[in-house]
Amino acid sequence: MEYTTGQQLKRALMEGRPSRMKSASDYTGIPIPVCGEYANHTYGDTRTPWLSEGTEEESLHDEIVAFILYMTPTQSEIKMRQDLVARFSKLITTLKPGAKVQPIGSYVTGLFLPTSDIDLVLTPPPRHFGSAKLFLMTLESEIYSTRFASNIKAVLQASVPLLKITDAVTGIEIDLTIDQDGHGFRATQLMKTWIEDLDEEGILSALVLVMKQFLGMRKLATTYTGGVNSYLLVWLVVSWMKLEYPKEEDLMNANGIINLGAILISFLKFYGQYFDYTTTVINLQPTPFYGRKTYVFSRYGPIHQYLLSLKDPANESIDLGQKAYAIKHVQSSFREAVKDLQVGMRIGYAGLGEGGVLGQLLGGDYNTFLTKRAIAVMSMEE
């Protein structure tokens, strides 16, 4: 029964469908393969694009550095995003005089990939009355009428209703929510503070960007389908860096430089093998520490003891792990990733071909990604 439930959840994940089965007390975690637009096809160039043709053998550390450099947005891409936010803000003030739009999340922290969506929060006009859901329903039709968007997906049944708006010019998606209690702004400021404090050596940003791509390629990057979204991922990395990284040894290479390959494997091992999801809660305020889960009055209940528990530092009444109901598939995917990297390093670059060692995790069909990135950049040239 547990394996069947796990298979059903895996199928729904790979199809991008939410499928929380609240009656299931547990399920078997299954590694999720690369899927969706990144699934390998029989046509096109499947080389990992951050490794140029003819690249000589590199370490996993070097490949991660190459990945980060390749995925770092160019000045044109940054300007394109700034222009998109400005155009959308102007549209909203035209449609809803007195309303205000502000970016939050990775747009502000800088931890986004070139084709990542943009999180925006809308503060309604001062005399607005009614629910966020109703406001967004009305706004959806108004935005459609302006032809600003090529597509709009309304996710109004979520605990935080939102509109997913695809810009007709750049193809970049906007996730628009309504500000109700200032949570998004507090959360973003806390992330900025922790990133500035911890990312002097670039470890935090490297882990976040690699893991964003890893999760996204497996459709595990949104809590809508039970995965780990960017906000939760950042706090998992922060917690690991404060509580586990100081205990680690052998994370330097022969030259005394931080070894990002060893760090990535250590992170994956911890959340894939060692962390006790059943009994442990991660607290982040005033500084990260582990606590013991209590099930009395718990919203996730005693039958869902497998769920990750991580208290939202912007509102400690919120357990960020509660929505990540596919966490056992995430955990299993992390374990599989460690094996794949270890096998890849044993085989060596020459035996792996164009994908390299990091390609064991992030290899796939990048043709759609490359097209989206090119369209977004070209929109600035027109």
PDB file of N, CA and C in Angstrom, residues 253-342:
ATOM      1  N   ASN A 253      39.811  21.696  -0.932  1.00  0.00           N
ATOM      2  CA  ASN A 253      40.595  20.938  -1.895  1.00  0.00           C
ATOM      3  C   ASN A 253      42.078  21.017  -1.534  1.00  0.00           C
ATOM      4  N   ALA A 254      42.931  20.451  -2.371  1.00  0.00           N
ATOM      5  CA  ALA A 254      44.364  20.374  -2.060  1.00  0.00           C
ATOM      6  C   ALA A 254      45.018  21.732  -1.921  1.00  0.00           C
ATOM      7  N   ASN A 255      44.419  22.743  -2.534  1.00  0.00           N
ATOM      8  CA  ASN A 255      44.980  24.100  -2.476  1.00  0.00           C
ATOM      9  C   ASN A 255      44.422  24.925  -1.316  1.00  0.00           C
ATOM     10  N   GLY A 256      43.658  24.281  -0.446  1.00  0.00           N
ATOM     11  CA  GLY A 256      43.094  24.997   0.684  1.00  0.00           C
ATOM     12  C   GLY A 256      41.905  25.860   0.329  1.00  0.00           C
ATOM     13  N   ILE A 257      41.295  25.601  -0.829  1.00  0.00           N
ATOM     14  CA  ILE A 257      40.122  26.355  -1.288  1.00  0.00           C
ATOM     15  C   ILE A 257      38.871  25.532  -1.006  1.00  0.00           C
ATOM     16  N   ILE A 258      37.795  26.222  -0.646  1.00  0.00           N
ATOM     17  CA  ILE A 258      36.524  25.550  -0.404  1.00  0.00           C
ATOM     18  C   ILE A 258      36.169  24.659  -1.587  1.00  0.00           C
ATOM     19  N   ASN A 259      35.811  23.420  -1.310  1.00  0.00           N
ATOM     20  CA  ASN A 259      35.467  22.454  -2.348  1.00  0.00           C
ATOM     21  C   ASN A 259      33.943  22.363  -2.467  1.00  0.00           C
ATOM     22  N   LEU A 260      33.379  23.021  -3.476  1.00  0.00           N
ATOM     23  CA  LEU A 260      31.928  23.052  -3.629  1.00  0.00           C
ATOM     24  C   LEU A 260      31.353  21.671  -3.939  1.00  0.00           C
ATOM     25  N   GLY A 261      32.143  20.813  -4.563  1.00  0.00           N
ATOM     26  CA  GLY A 261      31.679  19.458  -4.834  1.00  0.00           C
ATOM     27  C   GLY A 261      31.458  18.690  -3.555  1.00  0.00           C
ATOM     28  N   ALA A 262      32.437  18.740  -2.642  1.00  0.00           N
ATOM     29  CA  ALA A 262      32.306  18.059  -1.355  1.00  0.00           C
ATOM     30  C   ALA A 262      31.165  18.652  -0.546  1.00  0.00           C
ATOM     31  N   ILE A 263      30.982  19.961  -0.642  1.00  0.00           N
ATOM     32  CA  ILE A 263      29.906  20.635   0.095  1.00  0.00           C
ATOM     33  C   ILE A 263      28.542  20.192  -0.427  1.00  0.00           C
ATOM     34  N   LEU A 264      28.393  20.113  -1.755  1.00  0.00           N
ATOM     35  CA  LEU A 264      27.123  19.665  -2.334  1.00  0.00           C
ATOM     36  C   LEU A 264      26.787  18.250  -1.880  1.00  0.00           C
ATOM     37  N   ILE A 265      27.757  17.358  -1.919  1.00  0.00           N
ATOM     38  CA  ILE A 265      27.521  15.974  -1.497  1.00  0.00           C
ATOM     39  C   ILE A 265      27.156  15.917  -0.015  1.00  0.00           C
ATOM     40  N   SER A 266      27.835  16.705   0.808  1.00  0.00           N
ATOM     41  CA  SER A 266      27.545  16.728   2.241  1.00  0.00           C
ATOM     42  C   SER A 266      26.120  17.209   2.503  1.00  0.00           C
ATOM     43  N   PHE A 267      25.689  18.253   1.798  1.00  0.00           N
ATOM     44  CA  PHE A 267      24.326  18.773   1.944  1.00  0.00           C
ATOM     45  C   PHE A 267      23.301  17.713   1.551  1.00  0.00           C
ATOM     46  N   LEU A 268      23.516  17.069   0.398  1.00  0.00           N
ATOM     47  CA  LEU A 268      22.593  16.042  -0.077  1.00  0.00           C
ATOM     48  C   LEU A 268      22.541  14.852   0.875  1.00  0.00           C
ATOM     49  N   LYS A 269      23.700  14.462   1.399  1.00  0.00           N
ATOM     50  CA  LYS A 269      23.741  13.350   2.352  1.00  0.00           C
ATOM     51  C   LYS A 269      22.953  13.678   3.611  1.00  0.00           C
ATOM     52  N   PHE A 270      23.120  14.897   4.102  1.00  0.00           N
ATOM     53  CA  PHE A 270      22.476  15.245   5.364  1.00  0.00           C
ATOM     54  C   PHE A 270      20.967  15.149   5.247  1.00  0.00           C
ATOM     55  N   TYR A 271      20.382  15.841   4.250  1.00  0.00           N
ATOM     56  CA  TYR A 271      18.921  15.834   4.126  1.00  0.00           C
ATOM     57  C   TYR A 271      18.398  14.569   3.442  1.00  0.00           C
ATOM     58  N   GLY A 272      19.279  13.810   2.798  1.00  0.00           N
ATOM     59  CA  GLY A 272      18.846  12.573   2.167  1.00  0.00           C
ATOM     60  C   GLY A 272      18.974  11.352   3.058  1.00  0.00           C
ATOM     61  N   GLN A 273      19.936  11.370   4.013  1.00  0.00           N
ATOM     62  CA  GLN A 273      20.209  10.179   4.807  1.00  0.00           C
ATOM     63  C   GLN A 273      20.176  10.396   6.323  1.00  0.00           C
ATOM     64  N   TYR A 274      20.709  11.509   6.776  1.00  0.00           N
ATOM     65  CA  TYR A 274      20.985  11.652   8.208  1.00  0.00           C
ATOM     66  C   TYR A 274      19.917  12.416   8.993  1.00  0.00           C
ATOM     67  N   PHE A 275      19.293  13.398   8.397  1.00  0.00           N
ATOM     68  CA  PHE A 275      18.330  14.207   9.151  1.00  0.00           C
ATOM     69  C   PHE A 275      17.121  13.362   9.542  1.00  0.00           C
ATOM     70  N   ASP A 276      16.706  13.472  10.800  1.00  0.00           N
ATOM     71  CA  ASP A 276      15.574  12.699  11.322  1.00  0.00           C
ATOM     72  C   ASP A 276      14.288  13.518  11.163  1.00  0.00           C
ATOM     73  N   TYR A 277      13.563  13.247  10.095  1.00  0.00           N
ATOM     74  CA  TYR A 277      12.339  14.000   9.803  1.00  0.00           C
ATOM     75  C   TYR A 277      11.228  13.680  10.797  1.00  0.00           C
ATOM     76  N   THR A 278      11.265  12.510  11.386  1.00  0.00           N
ATOM     77  CA  THR A 278      10.175  12.066  12.247  1.00  0.00           C
ATOM     78  C   THR A 278      10.149  12.785  13.587  1.00  0.00           C
ATOM     79  N   THR A 279      11.325  13.080  14.139  1.00  0.00           N
ATOM     80  CA  THR A 279      11.356  13.615  15.504  1.00  0.00           C
ATOM     81  C   THR A 279      11.893  15.035  15.612  1.00  0.00           C
ATOM     82  N   THR A 280      12.457  15.580  14.530  1.00  0.00           N
ATOM     83  CA  THR A 280      13.186  16.840  14.639  1.00  0.00           C
ATOM     84  C   THR A 280      12.453  17.996  13.970  1.00  0.00           C
ATOM     85  N   VAL A 281      12.447  19.139  14.639  1.00  0.00           N
ATOM     86  CA  VAL A 281      11.942  20.382  14.060  1.00  0.00           C
ATOM     87  C   VAL A 281      13.105  21.362  13.953  1.00  0.00           C
ATOM     88  N   ILE A 282      13.160  22.090  12.843  1.00  0.00           N
ATOM     89  CA  ILE A 282      14.202  23.103  12.643  1.00  0.00           C
ATOM     90  C   ILE A 282      13.633  24.465  13.017  1.00  0.00           C
ATOM     91  N   ASN A 283      14.270  25.106  13.973  1.00  0.00           N
ATOM     92  CA  ASN A 283      13.909  26.468  14.368  1.00  0.00           C
ATOM     93  C   ASN A 283      14.991  27.422  13.856  1.00  0.00           C
ATOM     94  N   LEU A 284      14.592  28.599  13.440  1.00  0.00           N
ATOM     95  CA  LEU A 284      15.548  29.541  12.849  1.00  0.00           C
ATOM     96  C   LEU A 284      15.698  30.834  13.632  1.00  0.00           C
ATOM     97  N   GLN A 285      14.815  31.081  14.568  1.00  0.00           N
ATOM     98  CA  GLN A 285      14.871  32.313  15.352  1.00  0.00           C
ATOM     99  C   GLN A 285      15.103  32.001  16.829  1.00  0.00           C
ATOM    100  N   PRO A 286      15.979  32.760  17.488  1.00  0.00           N
ATOM    101  CA  PRO A 286      16.777  33.886  16.976  1.00  0.00           C
ATOM    102  C   PRO A 286      17.982  33.449  16.179  1.00  0.00           C
ATOM    103  N   THR A 287      18.350  32.168  16.314  1.00  0.00           N
ATOM    104  CA  THR A 287      19.414  31.575  15.506  1.00  0.00           C
ATOM    105  C   THR A 287      19.061  30.111  15.318  1.00  0.00           C
ATOM    106  N   PRO A 288      19.460  29.459  14.235  1.00  0.00           N
ATOM    107  CA  PRO A 288      19.038  28.083  13.981  1.00  0.00           C
ATOM    108  C   PRO A 288      19.387  27.101  15.102  1.00  0.00           C
ATOM    109  N   PHE A 289      18.418  26.265  15.468  1.00  0.00           N
ATOM    110  CA  PHE A 289      18.653  25.181  16.424  1.00  0.00           C
ATOM    111  C   PHE A 289      17.614  24.095  16.177  1.00  0.00           C
ATOM    112  N   TYR A 290      17.946  22.872  16.590  1.00  0.00           N
ATOM    113  CA  TYR A 290      17.030  21.756  16.452  1.00  0.00           C
ATOM    114  C   TYR A 290      16.179  21.622  17.710  1.00  0.00           C
ATOM    115  N   GLY A 291      14.907  21.323  17.504  1.00  0.00           N
ATOM    116  CA  GLY A 291      14.017  21.011  18.602  1.00  0.00           C
ATOM    117  C   GLY A 291      13.393  19.652  18.362  1.00  0.00           C
ATOM    118  N   ARG A 292      12.568  19.242  19.277  1.00  0.00           N
ATOM    119  CA  ARG A 292      11.894  17.950  19.136  1.00  0.00           C
ATOM    120  C   ARG A 292      10.449  18.170  18.723  1.00  0.00           C
ATOM    121  N   LYS A 293      10.020  17.428  17.716  1.00  0.00           N
ATOM    122  CA  LYS A 293       8.640  17.543  17.262  1.00  0.00           C
ATOM    123  C   LYS A 293       7.675  17.151  18.375  1.00  0.00           C
ATOM    124  N   THR A 294       6.585  17.880  18.458  1.00  0.00           N
ATOM    125  CA  THR A 294       5.495  17.487  19.345  1.00  0.00           C
ATOM    126  C   THR A 294       4.257  17.305  18.485  1.00  0.00           C
ATOM    127  N   TYR A 295       3.525  16.248  18.724  1.00  0.00           N
ATOM    128  CA  TYR A 295       2.387  15.933  17.868  1.00  0.00           C
ATOM    129  C   TYR A 295       1.052  16.355  18.467  1.00  0.00           C
ATOM    130  N   VAL A 296       1.053  16.700  19.750  1.00  0.00           N
ATOM    131  CA  VAL A 296      -0.189  17.168  20.359  1.00  0.00           C
ATOM    132  C   VAL A 296      -0.561  18.513  19.732  1.00  0.00           C
ATOM    133  N   PHE A 297      -1.797  18.616  19.255  1.00  0.00           N
ATOM    134  CA  PHE A 297      -2.320  19.821  18.609  1.00  0.00           C
ATOM    135  C   PHE A 297      -1.599  20.160  17.295  1.00  0.00           C
ATOM    136  N   SER A 298      -0.777  19.232  16.804  1.00  0.00           N
ATOM    137  CA  SER A 298      -0.074  19.498  15.552  1.00  0.00           C
ATOM    138  C   SER A 298      -1.052  19.489  14.384  1.00  0.00           C
ATOM    139  N   ARG A 299      -0.905  20.448  13.483  1.00  0.00           N
ATOM    140  CA  ARG A 299      -1.800  20.520  12.335  1.00  0.00           C
ATOM    141  C   ARG A 299      -1.560  19.379  11.357  1.00  0.00           C
ATOM    142  N   TYR A 300      -0.320  18.835  11.346  1.00  0.00           N
ATOM    143  CA  TYR A 300      -0.082  17.742  10.413  1.00  0.00           C
ATOM    144  C   TYR A 300      -0.421  16.383  11.020  1.00  0.00           C
ATOM    145  N   GLY A 301      -0.668  16.329  12.304  1.00  0.00           N
ATOM    146  CA  GLY A 301      -1.217  15.125  12.919  1.00  0.00           C
ATOM    147  C   GLY A 301      -0.222  13.987  13.044  1.00  0.00           C
ATOM    148  N   PRO A 302      -0.522  13.042  13.915  1.00  0.00           N
ATOM    149  CA  PRO A 302       0.401  11.935  14.180  1.00  0.00           C
ATOM    150  C   PRO A 302       0.569  10.986  12.993  1.00  0.00           C
ATOM    151  N   ILE A 303      -0.377  10.955  12.041  1.00  0.00           N
ATOM    152  CA  ILE A 303      -0.215  10.039  10.914  1.00  0.00           C
ATOM    153  C   ILE A 303       0.742  10.595   9.860  1.00  0.00           C
ATOM    154  N   HIS A 304       1.106  11.861   9.983  1.00  0.00           N
ATOM    155  CA  HIS A 304       2.023  12.470   9.021  1.00  0.00           C
ATOM    156  C   HIS A 304       3.354  12.829   9.677  1.00  0.00           C
ATOM    157  N   GLN A 305       3.874  11.915  10.472  1.00  0.00           N
ATOM    158  CA  GLN A 305       5.114  12.179  11.193  1.00  0.00           C
ATOM    159  C   GLN A 305       6.312  12.298  10.255  1.00  0.00           C
ATOM    160  N   TYR A 306       6.185  11.820   9.031  1.00  0.00           N
ATOM    161  CA  TYR A 306       7.292  11.856   8.083  1.00  0.00           C
ATOM    162  C   TYR A 306       7.551  13.256   7.528  1.00  0.00           C
ATOM    163  N   LEU A 307       6.629  14.190   7.718  1.00  0.00           N
ATOM    164  CA  LEU A 307       6.780  15.517   7.135  1.00  0.00           C
ATOM    165  C   LEU A 307       7.952  16.279   7.749  1.00  0.00           C
ATOM    166  N   LEU A 308       8.630  17.039   6.915  1.00  0.00           N
ATOM    167  CA  LEU A 308       9.629  17.986   7.397  1.00  0.00           C
ATOM    168  C   LEU A 308       8.938  19.025   8.267  1.00  0.00           C
ATOM    169  N   SER A 309       9.594  19.424   9.351  1.00  0.00           N
ATOM    170  CA  SER A 309       9.070  20.492  10.193  1.00  0.00           C
ATOM    171  C   SER A 309      10.120  21.586  10.302  1.00  0.00           C
ATOM    172  N   LEU A 310       9.799  22.764   9.761  1.00  0.00           N
ATOM    173  CA  LEU A 310      10.707  23.910   9.792  1.00  0.00           C
ATOM    174  C   LEU A 310       9.883  25.162  10.045  1.00  0.00           C
ATOM    175  N   LYS A 311      10.144  25.809  11.167  1.00  0.00           N
ATOM    176  CA  LYS A 311       9.359  26.978  11.546  1.00  0.00           C
ATOM    177  C   LYS A 311       9.749  28.190  10.703  1.00  0.00           C
ATOM    178  N   ASP A 312       8.752  28.836  10.129  1.00  0.00           N
ATOM    179  CA  ASP A 312       8.972  30.027   9.308  1.00  0.00           C
ATOM    180  C   ASP A 312       9.517  31.155  10.188  1.00  0.00           C
ATOM    181  N   PRO A 313      10.734  31.642   9.910  1.00  0.00           N
ATOM    182  CA  PRO A 313      11.286  32.704  10.762  1.00  0.00           C
ATOM    183  C   PRO A 313      10.522  34.019  10.668  1.00  0.00           C
ATOM    184  N   ALA A 314       9.732  34.193   9.614  1.00  0.00           N
ATOM    185  CA  ALA A 314       8.930  35.418   9.489  1.00  0.00           C
ATOM    186  C   ALA A 314       7.592  35.297  10.193  1.00  0.00           C
ATOM    187  N   ASN A 315       7.223  34.080  10.596  1.00  0.00           N
ATOM    188  CA  ASN A 315       5.992  33.845  11.352  1.00  0.00           C
ATOM    189  C   ASN A 315       6.068  32.435  11.910  1.00  0.00           C
ATOM    190  N   GLU A 316       6.489  32.311  13.148  1.00  0.00           N
ATOM    191  CA  GLU A 316       6.783  30.997  13.711  1.00  0.00           C
ATOM    192  C   GLU A 316       5.547  30.139  13.949  1.00  0.00           C
ATOM    193  N   SER A 317       4.367  30.693  13.716  1.00  0.00           N
ATOM    194  CA  SER A 317       3.164  29.862  13.802  1.00  0.00           C
ATOM    195  C   SER A 317       2.989  29.027  12.529  1.00  0.00           C
ATOM    196  N   ILE A 318       3.791  29.325  11.511  1.00  0.00           N
ATOM    197  CA  ILE A 318       3.715  28.601  10.234  1.00  0.00           C
ATOM    198  C   ILE A 318       4.819  27.551  10.180  1.00  0.00           C
ATOM    199  N   ASP A 319       4.441  26.327   9.875  1.00  0.00           N
ATOM    200  CA  ASP A 319       5.410  25.258   9.649  1.00  0.00           C
ATOM    201  C   ASP A 319       5.578  25.109   8.143  1.00  0.00           C
ATOM    202  N   LEU A 320       6.739  25.502   7.621  1.00  0.00           N
ATOM    203  CA  LEU A 320       6.960  25.513   6.181  1.00  0.00           C
ATOM    204  C   LEU A 320       6.980  24.115   5.582  1.00  0.00           C
ATOM    205  N   GLY A 321       7.295  23.115   6.398  1.00  0.00           N
ATOM    206  CA  GLY A 321       7.343  21.753   5.887  1.00  0.00           C
ATOM    207  C   GLY A 321       5.985  21.113   5.704  1.00  0.00           C
ATOM    208  N   GLN A 322       4.966  21.735   6.243  1.00  0.00           N
ATOM    209  CA  GLN A 322       3.631  21.136   6.235  1.00  0.00           C
ATOM    210  C   GLN A 322       3.112  20.885   4.820  1.00  0.00           C
ATOM    211  N   LYS A 323       3.431  21.803   3.895  1.00  0.00           N
ATOM    212  CA  LYS A 323       2.923  21.663   2.528  1.00  0.00           C
ATOM    213  C   LYS A 323       3.813  20.782   1.660  1.00  0.00           C
ATOM    214  N   ALA A 324       5.019  20.485   2.129  1.00  0.00           N
ATOM    215  CA  ALA A 324       5.960  19.687   1.335  1.00  0.00           C
ATOM    216  C   ALA A 324       5.694  18.202   1.547  1.00  0.00           C
ATOM    217  N   TYR A 325       4.486  17.769   1.161  1.00  0.00           N
ATOM    218  CA  TYR A 325       4.076  16.396   1.461  1.00  0.00           C
ATOM    219  C   TYR A 325       4.800  15.357   0.603  1.00  0.00           C
ATOM    220  N   ALA A 326       5.512  15.798  -0.433  1.00  0.00           N
ATOM    221  CA  ALA A 326       6.318  14.859  -1.233  1.00  0.00           C
ATOM    222  C   ALA A 326       7.754  14.787  -0.715  1.00  0.00           C
ATOM    223  N   ILE A 327       7.963  15.168   0.534  1.00  0.00           N
ATOM    224  CA  ILE A 327       9.319  15.262   1.080  1.00  0.00           C
ATOM    225  C   ILE A 327      10.041  13.914   1.044  1.00  0.00           C
ATOM    226  N   LYS A 328       9.325  12.801   1.128  1.00  0.00           N
ATOM    227  CA  LYS A 328      10.000  11.510   1.085  1.00  0.00           C
ATOM    228  C   LYS A 328      10.562  11.226  -0.318  1.00  0.00           C
ATOM    229  N   HIS A 329       9.894  11.752  -1.346  1.00  0.00           N
ATOM    230  CA  HIS A 329      10.433  11.647  -2.701  1.00  0.00           C
ATOM    231  C   HIS A 329      11.641  12.578  -2.863  1.00  0.00           C
ATOM    232  N   VAL A 330      11.583  13.749  -2.233  1.00  0.00           N
ATOM    233  CA  VAL A 330      12.726  14.663  -2.245  1.00  0.00           C
ATOM    234  C   VAL A 330      13.913  13.997  -1.559  1.00  0.00           C
ATOM    235  N   GLN A 331      13.658  13.451  -0.382  1.00  0.00           N
ATOM    236  CA  GLN A 331      14.701  12.768   0.395  1.00  0.00           C
ATOM    237  C   GLN A 331      15.320  11.625  -0.410  1.00  0.00           C
ATOM    238  N   SER A 332      14.476  10.826  -1.055  1.00  0.00           N
ATOM    239  CA  SER A 332      14.958   9.707  -1.852  1.00  0.00           C
ATOM    240  C   SER A 332      15.750  10.198  -3.071  1.00  0.00           C
ATOM    241  N   SER A 333      15.319  11.311  -3.657  1.00  0.00           N
ATOM    242  CA  SER A 333      16.036  11.886  -4.797  1.00  0.00           C
ATOM    243  C   SER A 333      17.407  12.393  -4.374  1.00  0.00           C
ATOM    244  N   PHE A 334      17.498  12.932  -3.169  1.00  0.00           N
ATOM    245  CA  PHE A 334      18.795  13.380  -2.638  1.00  0.00           C
ATOM    246  C   PHE A 334      19.740  12.181  -2.463  1.00  0.00           C
ATOM    247  N   ARG A 335      19.225  11.102  -1.904  1.00  0.00           N
ATOM    248  CA  ARG A 335      20.053   9.903  -1.704  1.00  0.00           C
ATOM    249  C   ARG A 335      20.567   9.376  -3.046  1.00  0.00           C
ATOM    250  N   GLU A 336      19.670   9.329  -4.025  1.00  0.00           N
ATOM    251  CA  GLU A 336      20.057   8.862  -5.366  1.00  0.00           C
ATOM    252  C   GLU A 336      21.107   9.781  -5.978  1.00  0.00           C
ATOM    253  N   ALA A 337      20.971  11.083  -5.720  1.00  0.00           N
ATOM    254  CA  ALA A 337      21.919  12.053  -6.268  1.00  0.00           C
ATOM    255  C   ALA A 337      23.325  11.822  -5.724  1.00  0.00           C
ATOM    256  N   VAL A 338      23.428  11.502  -4.439  1.00  0.00           N
ATOM    257  CA  VAL A 338      24.736  11.220  -3.841  1.00  0.00           C
ATOM    258  C   VAL A 338      25.384  10.028  -4.543  1.00  0.00           C
ATOM    259  N   LYS A 339      24.607   8.959  -4.748  1.00  0.00           N
ATOM    260  CA  LYS A 339      25.134   7.777  -5.443  1.00  0.00           C
ATOM    261  C   LYS A 339      25.587   8.130  -6.851  1.00  0.00           C
ATOM    262  N   ASP A 340      24.783   8.912  -7.557  1.00  0.00           N
ATOM    263  CA  ASP A 340      25.111   9.286  -8.936  1.00  0.00           C
ATOM    264  C   ASP A 340      26.401  10.097  -9.000  1.00  0.00           C
ATOM    265  N   LEU A 341      26.569  11.024  -8.057  1.00  0.00           N
ATOM    266  CA  LEU A 341      27.792  11.830  -8.039  1.00  0.00           C
ATOM    267  C   LEU A 341      29.005  10.966  -7.711  1.00  0.00           C
ATOM    268  N   GLN A 342      28.855  10.083  -6.748  1.00  0.00           N
ATOM    269  CA  GLN A 342      29.984   9.224  -6.367  1.00  0.00           C
ATOM    270  C   GLN A 342      30.384   8.300  -7.516  1.00  0.00           C
TER     271      GLN A 342
END
